CSV table of C-alpha atoms in Angstrom, one decimal:
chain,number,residue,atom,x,y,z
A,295,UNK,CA,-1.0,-38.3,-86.9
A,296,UNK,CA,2.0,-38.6,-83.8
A,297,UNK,CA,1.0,-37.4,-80.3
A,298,UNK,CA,3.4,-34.6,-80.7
A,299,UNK,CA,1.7,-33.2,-84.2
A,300,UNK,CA,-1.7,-33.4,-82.5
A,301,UNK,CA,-0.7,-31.5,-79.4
A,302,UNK,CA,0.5,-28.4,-81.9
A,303,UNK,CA,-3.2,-29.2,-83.5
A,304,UNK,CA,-4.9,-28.4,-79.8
A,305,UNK,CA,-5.5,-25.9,-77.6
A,306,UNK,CA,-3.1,-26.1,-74.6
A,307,UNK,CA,-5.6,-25.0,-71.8
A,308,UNK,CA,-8.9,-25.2,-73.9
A,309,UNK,CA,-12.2,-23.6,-73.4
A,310,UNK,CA,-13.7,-24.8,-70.2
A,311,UNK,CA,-17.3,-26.1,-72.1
A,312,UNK,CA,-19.5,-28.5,-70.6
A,313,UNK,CA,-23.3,-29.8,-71.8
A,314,UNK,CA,-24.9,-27.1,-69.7
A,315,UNK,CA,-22.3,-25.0,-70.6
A,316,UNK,CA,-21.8,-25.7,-74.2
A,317,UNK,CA,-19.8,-24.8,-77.7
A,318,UNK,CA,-22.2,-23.8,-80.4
A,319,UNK,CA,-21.1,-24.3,-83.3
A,320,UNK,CA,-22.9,-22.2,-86.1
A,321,UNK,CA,-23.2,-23.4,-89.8
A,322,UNK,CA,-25.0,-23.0,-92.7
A,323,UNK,CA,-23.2,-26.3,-94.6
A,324,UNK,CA,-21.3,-24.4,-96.9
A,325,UNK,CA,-17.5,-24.7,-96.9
A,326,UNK,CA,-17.2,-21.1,-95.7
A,327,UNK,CA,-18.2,-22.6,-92.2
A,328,UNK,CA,-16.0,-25.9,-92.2
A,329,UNK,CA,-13.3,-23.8,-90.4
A,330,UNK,CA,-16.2,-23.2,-87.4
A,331,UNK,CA,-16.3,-27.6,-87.2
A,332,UNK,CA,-13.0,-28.1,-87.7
A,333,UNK,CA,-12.0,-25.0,-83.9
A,334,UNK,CA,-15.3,-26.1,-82.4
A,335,UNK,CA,-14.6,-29.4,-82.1
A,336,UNK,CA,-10.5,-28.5,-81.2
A,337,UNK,CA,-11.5,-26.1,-78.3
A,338,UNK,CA,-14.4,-28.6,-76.8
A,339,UNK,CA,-13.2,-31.0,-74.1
A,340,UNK,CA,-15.8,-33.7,-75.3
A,341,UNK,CA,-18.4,-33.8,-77.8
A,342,UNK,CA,-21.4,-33.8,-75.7
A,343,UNK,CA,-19.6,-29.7,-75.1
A,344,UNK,CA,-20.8,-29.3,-78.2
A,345,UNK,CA,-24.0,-27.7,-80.2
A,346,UNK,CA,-23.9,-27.7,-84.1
A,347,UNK,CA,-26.6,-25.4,-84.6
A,348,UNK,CA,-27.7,-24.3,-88.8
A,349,UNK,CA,-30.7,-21.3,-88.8
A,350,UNK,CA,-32.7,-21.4,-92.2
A,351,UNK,CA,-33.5,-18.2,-92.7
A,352,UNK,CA,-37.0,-17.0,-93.1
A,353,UNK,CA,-38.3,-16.3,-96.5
A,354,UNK,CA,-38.8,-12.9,-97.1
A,355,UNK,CA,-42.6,-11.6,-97.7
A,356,UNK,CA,-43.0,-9.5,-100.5
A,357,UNK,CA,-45.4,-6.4,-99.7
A,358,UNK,CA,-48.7,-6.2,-101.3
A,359,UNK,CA,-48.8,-9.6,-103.5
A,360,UNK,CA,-50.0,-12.8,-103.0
A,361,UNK,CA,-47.0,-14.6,-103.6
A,362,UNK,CA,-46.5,-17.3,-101.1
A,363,UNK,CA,-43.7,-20.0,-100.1
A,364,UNK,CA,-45.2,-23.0,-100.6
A,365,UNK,CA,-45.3,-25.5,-97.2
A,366,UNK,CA,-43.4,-28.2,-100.1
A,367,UNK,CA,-41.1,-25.4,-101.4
A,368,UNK,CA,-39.6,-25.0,-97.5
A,369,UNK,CA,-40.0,-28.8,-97.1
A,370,UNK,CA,-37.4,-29.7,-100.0
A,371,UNK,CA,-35.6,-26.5,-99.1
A,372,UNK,CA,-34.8,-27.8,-95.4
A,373,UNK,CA,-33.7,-31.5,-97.4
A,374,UNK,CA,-31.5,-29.5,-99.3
A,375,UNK,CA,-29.7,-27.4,-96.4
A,376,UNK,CA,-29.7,-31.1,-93.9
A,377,UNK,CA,-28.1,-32.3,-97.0
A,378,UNK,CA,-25.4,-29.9,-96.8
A,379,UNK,CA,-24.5,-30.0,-93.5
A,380,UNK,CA,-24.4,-34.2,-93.3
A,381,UNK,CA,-22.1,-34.2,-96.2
A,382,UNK,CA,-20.4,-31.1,-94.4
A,383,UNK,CA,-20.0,-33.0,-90.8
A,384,UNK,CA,-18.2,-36.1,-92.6
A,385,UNK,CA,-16.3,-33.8,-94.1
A,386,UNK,CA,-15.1,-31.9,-91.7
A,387,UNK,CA,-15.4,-34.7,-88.4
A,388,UNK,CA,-15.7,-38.0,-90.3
A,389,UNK,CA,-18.9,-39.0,-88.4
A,390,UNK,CA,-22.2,-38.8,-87.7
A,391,UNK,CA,-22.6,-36.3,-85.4
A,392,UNK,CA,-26.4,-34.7,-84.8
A,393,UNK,CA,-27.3,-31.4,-85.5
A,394,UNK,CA,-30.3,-29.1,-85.0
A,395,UNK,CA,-31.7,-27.1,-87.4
A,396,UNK,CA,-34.3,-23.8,-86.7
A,397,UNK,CA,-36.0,-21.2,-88.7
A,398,UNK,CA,-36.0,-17.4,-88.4
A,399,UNK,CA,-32.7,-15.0,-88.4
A,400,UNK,CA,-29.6,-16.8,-88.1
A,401,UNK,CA,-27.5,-14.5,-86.1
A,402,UNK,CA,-30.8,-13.4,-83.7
A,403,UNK,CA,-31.7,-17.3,-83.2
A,404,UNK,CA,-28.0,-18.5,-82.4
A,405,UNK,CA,-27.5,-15.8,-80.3
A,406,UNK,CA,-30.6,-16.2,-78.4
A,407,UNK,CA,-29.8,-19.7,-77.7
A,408,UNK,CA,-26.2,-18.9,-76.6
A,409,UNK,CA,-28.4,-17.0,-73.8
A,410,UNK,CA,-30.4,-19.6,-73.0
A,411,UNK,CA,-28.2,-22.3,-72.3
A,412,UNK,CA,-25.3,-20.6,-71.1
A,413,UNK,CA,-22.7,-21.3,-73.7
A,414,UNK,CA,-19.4,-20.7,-73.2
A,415,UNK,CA,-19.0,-19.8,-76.2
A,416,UNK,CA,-20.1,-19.9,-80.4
A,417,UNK,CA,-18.2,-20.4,-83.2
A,418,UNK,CA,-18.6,-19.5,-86.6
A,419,UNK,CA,-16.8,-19.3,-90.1
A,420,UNK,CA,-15.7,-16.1,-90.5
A,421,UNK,CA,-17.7,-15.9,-94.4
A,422,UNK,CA,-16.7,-13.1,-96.6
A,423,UNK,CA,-16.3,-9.5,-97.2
A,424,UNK,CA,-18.1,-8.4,-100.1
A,425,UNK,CA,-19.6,-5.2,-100.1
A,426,UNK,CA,-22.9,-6.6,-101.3
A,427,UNK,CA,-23.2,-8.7,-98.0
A,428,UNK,CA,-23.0,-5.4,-95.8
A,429,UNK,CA,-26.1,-4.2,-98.2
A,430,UNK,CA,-27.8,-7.2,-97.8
A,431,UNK,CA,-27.6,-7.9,-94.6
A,432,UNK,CA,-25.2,-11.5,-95.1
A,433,UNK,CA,-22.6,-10.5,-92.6
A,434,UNK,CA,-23.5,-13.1,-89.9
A,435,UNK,CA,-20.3,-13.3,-87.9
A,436,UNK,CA,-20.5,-9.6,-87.6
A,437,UNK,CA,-24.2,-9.8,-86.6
A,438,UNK,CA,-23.7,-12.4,-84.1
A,439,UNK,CA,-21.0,-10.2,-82.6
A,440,UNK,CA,-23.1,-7.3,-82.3
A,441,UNK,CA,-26.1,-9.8,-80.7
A,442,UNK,CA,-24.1,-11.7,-78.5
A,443,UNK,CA,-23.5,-11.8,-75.0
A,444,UNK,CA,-21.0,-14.2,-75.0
A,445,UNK,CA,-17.4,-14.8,-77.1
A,446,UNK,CA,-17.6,-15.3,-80.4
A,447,UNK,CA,-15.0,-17.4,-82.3
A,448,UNK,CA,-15.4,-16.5,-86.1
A,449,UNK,CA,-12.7,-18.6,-87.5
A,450,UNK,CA,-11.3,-18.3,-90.9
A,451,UNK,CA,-11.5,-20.3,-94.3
A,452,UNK,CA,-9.1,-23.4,-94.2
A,453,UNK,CA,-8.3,-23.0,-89.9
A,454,UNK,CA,-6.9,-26.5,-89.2
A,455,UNK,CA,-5.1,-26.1,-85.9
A,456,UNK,CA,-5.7,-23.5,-82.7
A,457,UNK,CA,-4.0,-20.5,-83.2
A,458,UNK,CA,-0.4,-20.4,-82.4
A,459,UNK,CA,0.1,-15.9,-84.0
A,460,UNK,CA,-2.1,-14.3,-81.7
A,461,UNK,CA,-2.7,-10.7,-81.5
A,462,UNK,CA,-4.6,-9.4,-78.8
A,463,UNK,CA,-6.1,-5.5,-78.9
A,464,UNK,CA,-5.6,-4.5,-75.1
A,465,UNK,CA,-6.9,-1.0,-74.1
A,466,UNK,CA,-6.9,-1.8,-70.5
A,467,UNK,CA,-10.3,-2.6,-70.1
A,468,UNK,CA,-11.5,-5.8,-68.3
A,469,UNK,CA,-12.7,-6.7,-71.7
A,470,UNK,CA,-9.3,-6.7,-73.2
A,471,UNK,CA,-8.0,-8.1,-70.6
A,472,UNK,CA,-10.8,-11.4,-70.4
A,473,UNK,CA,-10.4,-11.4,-74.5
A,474,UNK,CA,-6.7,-11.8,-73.6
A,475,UNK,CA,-7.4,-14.4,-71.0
A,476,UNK,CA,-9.6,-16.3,-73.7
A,477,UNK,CA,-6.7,-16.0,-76.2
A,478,UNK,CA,-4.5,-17.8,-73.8
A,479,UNK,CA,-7.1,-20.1,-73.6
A,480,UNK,CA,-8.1,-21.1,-77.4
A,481,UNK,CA,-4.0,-20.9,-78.5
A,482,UNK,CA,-2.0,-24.1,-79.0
A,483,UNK,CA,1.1,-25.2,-77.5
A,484,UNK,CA,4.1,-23.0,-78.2
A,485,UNK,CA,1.7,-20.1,-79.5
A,486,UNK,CA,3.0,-16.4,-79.5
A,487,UNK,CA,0.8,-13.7,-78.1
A,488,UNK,CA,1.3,-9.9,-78.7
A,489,UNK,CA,-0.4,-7.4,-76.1
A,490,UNK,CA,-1.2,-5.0,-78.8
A,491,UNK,CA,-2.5,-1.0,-77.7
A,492,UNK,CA,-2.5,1.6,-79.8
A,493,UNK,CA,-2.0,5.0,-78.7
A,494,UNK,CA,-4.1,7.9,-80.3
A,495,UNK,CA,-3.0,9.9,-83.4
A,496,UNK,CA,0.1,12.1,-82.9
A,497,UNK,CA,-2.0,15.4,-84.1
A,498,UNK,CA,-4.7,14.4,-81.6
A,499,UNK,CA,-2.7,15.1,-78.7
A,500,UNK,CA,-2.0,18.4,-77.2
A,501,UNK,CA,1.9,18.7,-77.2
A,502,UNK,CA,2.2,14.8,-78.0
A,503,UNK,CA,6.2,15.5,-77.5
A,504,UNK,CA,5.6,16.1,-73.8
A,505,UNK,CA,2.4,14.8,-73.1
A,506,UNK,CA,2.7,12.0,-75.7
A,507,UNK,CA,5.5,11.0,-74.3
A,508,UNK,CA,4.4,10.2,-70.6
A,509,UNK,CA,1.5,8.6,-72.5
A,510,UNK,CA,3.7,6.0,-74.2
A,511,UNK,CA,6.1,5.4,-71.0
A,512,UNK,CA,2.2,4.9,-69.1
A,513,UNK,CA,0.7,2.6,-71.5
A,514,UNK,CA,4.0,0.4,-71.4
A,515,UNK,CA,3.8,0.1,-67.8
A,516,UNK,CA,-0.2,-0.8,-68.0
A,517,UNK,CA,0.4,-3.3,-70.7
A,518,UNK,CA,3.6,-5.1,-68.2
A,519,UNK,CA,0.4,-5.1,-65.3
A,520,UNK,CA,-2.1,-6.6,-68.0
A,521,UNK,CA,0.7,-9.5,-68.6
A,522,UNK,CA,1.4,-9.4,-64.9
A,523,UNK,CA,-2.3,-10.3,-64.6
A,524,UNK,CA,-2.2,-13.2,-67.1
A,525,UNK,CA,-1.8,-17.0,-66.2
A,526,UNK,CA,0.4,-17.4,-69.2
A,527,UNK,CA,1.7,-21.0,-69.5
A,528,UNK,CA,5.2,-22.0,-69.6
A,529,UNK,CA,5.7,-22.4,-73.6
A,530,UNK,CA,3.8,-19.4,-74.6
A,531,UNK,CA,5.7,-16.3,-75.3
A,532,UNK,CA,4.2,-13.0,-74.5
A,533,UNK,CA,5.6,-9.6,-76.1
A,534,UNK,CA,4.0,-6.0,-75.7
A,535,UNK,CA,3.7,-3.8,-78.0
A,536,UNK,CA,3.0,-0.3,-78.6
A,537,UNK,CA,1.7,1.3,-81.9
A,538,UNK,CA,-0.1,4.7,-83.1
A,539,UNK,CA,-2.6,5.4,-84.8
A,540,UNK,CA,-6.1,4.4,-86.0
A,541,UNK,CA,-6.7,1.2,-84.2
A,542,UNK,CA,-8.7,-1.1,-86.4
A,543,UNK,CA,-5.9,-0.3,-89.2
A,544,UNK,CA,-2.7,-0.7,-87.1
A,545,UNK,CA,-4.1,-4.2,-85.5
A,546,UNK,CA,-4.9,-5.4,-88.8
A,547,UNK,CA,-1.8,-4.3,-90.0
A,548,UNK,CA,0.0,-5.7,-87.4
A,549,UNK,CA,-1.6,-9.0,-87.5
A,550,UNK,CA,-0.4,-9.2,-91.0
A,551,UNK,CA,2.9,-8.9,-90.7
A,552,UNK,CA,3.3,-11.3,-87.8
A,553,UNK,CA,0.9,-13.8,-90.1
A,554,UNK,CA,-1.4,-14.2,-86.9
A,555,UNK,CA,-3.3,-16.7,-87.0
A,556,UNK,CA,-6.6,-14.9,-84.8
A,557,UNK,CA,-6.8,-11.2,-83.5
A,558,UNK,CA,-8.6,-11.1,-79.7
A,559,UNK,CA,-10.1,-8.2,-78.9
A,560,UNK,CA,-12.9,-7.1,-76.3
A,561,UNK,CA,-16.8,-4.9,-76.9
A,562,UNK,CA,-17.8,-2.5,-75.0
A,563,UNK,CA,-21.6,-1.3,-73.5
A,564,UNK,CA,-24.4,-3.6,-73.1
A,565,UNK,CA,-27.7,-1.4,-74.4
A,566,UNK,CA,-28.8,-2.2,-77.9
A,567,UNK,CA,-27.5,0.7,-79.2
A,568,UNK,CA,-24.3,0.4,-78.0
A,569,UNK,CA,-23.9,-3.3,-79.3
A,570,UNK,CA,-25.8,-2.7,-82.7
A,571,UNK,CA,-23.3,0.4,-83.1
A,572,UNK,CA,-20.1,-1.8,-81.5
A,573,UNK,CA,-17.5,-0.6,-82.4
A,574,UNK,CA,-15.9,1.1,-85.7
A,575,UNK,CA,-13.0,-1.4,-84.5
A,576,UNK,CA,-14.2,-4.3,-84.0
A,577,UNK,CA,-16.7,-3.6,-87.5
A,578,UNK,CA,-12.9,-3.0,-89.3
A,579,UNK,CA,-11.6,-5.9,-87.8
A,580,UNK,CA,-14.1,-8.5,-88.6
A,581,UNK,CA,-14.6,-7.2,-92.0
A,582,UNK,CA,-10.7,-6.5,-92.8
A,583,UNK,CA,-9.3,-9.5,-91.2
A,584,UNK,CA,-7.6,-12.4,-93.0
A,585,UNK,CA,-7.2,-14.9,-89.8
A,586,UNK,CA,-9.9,-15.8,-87.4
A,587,UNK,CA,-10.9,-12.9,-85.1
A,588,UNK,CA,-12.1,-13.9,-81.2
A,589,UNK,CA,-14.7,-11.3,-79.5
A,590,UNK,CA,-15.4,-11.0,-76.2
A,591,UNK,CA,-18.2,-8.9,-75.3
A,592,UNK,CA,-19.4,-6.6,-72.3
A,593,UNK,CA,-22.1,-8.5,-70.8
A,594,UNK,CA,-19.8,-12.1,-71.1
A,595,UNK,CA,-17.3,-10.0,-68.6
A,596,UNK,CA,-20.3,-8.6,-66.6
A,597,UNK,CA,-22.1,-11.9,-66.0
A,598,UNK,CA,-21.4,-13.7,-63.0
A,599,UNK,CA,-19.2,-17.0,-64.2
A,600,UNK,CA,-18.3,-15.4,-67.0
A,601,UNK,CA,-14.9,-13.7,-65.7
């Protein structure tokens, strides 16, 4: 590959990781989570940044029988899931990289240890969007969204290259604004960036012709201060924009007809409830987006070297 193809490849700032501050990378060695290798190791400034992390989750007990996992049944299990991920780190990094493998709940366990070690960040394929795995409980990117207290990358089947379509959900928050701060960070060279707020429904506003109307020509002069409060580099191109409606469905739509490559968006509260409940938005997002979608939560804002 030329210098000037890699450069379109990368990140143009990149995320500030260190070993004490690491990337962790989630996977589970499937190809669904090749995508999370491929922006993990993209957005790290050196490898020892990184964390590739896969959580075997626990066996379930069944109530009121005697069946039990056998200690050889989770012993060939675990070969089978290293087995997965060796093949899957030559095929995604063409080395010999280590990993660490746990036990217990994937997204509770990753997200824990994000806590622990300050990461800067984790990254995770974005996996699918059946309806069985919201019954089952197999959504993990949403789960670690709703656990974590730091960003979350969940990046799409087949990503290749940092986003260069990026469509960030600003409702003048200092989460939307540090998810647009992030955004700027994880794009690549030349990327485009839309400000994106949506204003409420038209029949949800009292007189929406008069009061509507100083609502639009307000939230056009706060999204001009959120860019105003950007460090936007020279190449990247910034536009605002104003839609109306519900939110999750306009940003999705949106980010379709630009073909954006990630959609930025921030959480809000930091009790459990708040975060298990997170947002209708962010829910529609994760589970109705094609590209990769970058969270930044409350508590990552809130936390002292965070900002």
């Amino acid at each position: 590959m030329h210098s000037h193809e890699l450069a379109h490849t990368l990140p143009e700032l990149g995320v500030r990781a260190t070993h004490a501050s690491p990337i962790i990378i989630a996977t589970d060695g499937r190809a669904q989570s090749d995508s999370a290798l491929v922006i993990g190791r993209l957005l790290a400034d050196t490898p020892n940044s990184l964390r590739l992390v896969s959580v075997i989750k626990t066996m379930p007990v069944i109530p009121e029988t005697s069946i039990a996992v056998s200690a050889d049944f989770e012993l060939v299990r675990r070969a089978g899931i290293e087995a997965e991920i060796i093949t899957q780190v030559h095929r995604a990094w063409n080395d010999d990289t280590d990993f660490e493998v746990c036990d217990g709940d994937p997204a509770a366990v990753i997200s824990q240890m994000a806590h622990e070690s300050g990461a800067t960040m984790i990254v995770a394929g974005l996996g699918r969007h059946r309806v069985a795995d919201r019954i089952f409980g197999d959504e993990t990117a949403l789960r670690l969204i709703r656990m974590s207290d730091v960003p979350v990358f969940a990046a799409a089947k087949g990503v290749t290259q940092a986003p260069r379509r990026i469509v960030v959900a600003i409702d003048f928050t200092e989460t939307s604004l540090r998810a647009a701060r992030m955004a700027l960070e994880v794009g690549s060279f030349h990327s485009t960036v839309y400000l994106v707020h949506v204003a409420p429904r038209r029949n949800s506003l009292p007189d929406w012709e008069g009061w509507g109307t100083a609502y639009k020509q307000d939230a056009a002069e706060s999204l001009k201060k959120t860019r105003s409060q950007l460090h936007v580099p020279d190449d990247m191109t910034i536009h605002d924009v104003l839609l109306q409606g519900d939110p999750g469905t306009e940003l999705l739509s949106f980010a379709t007809s630009v073909d954006a490559d990630l959609i930025a968006t921030g959480s809000h509260g930091d009790g459990f409830i708040t975060r298990m409940l997170i947002g209708s938005v962010t829910t529609q997002i994760v589970r109705g987006s094609t590209c990769s979608v970058l969270t930044v939560p409350y508590t990552a804002v809130m936390t002292p070297g965070r900002v």
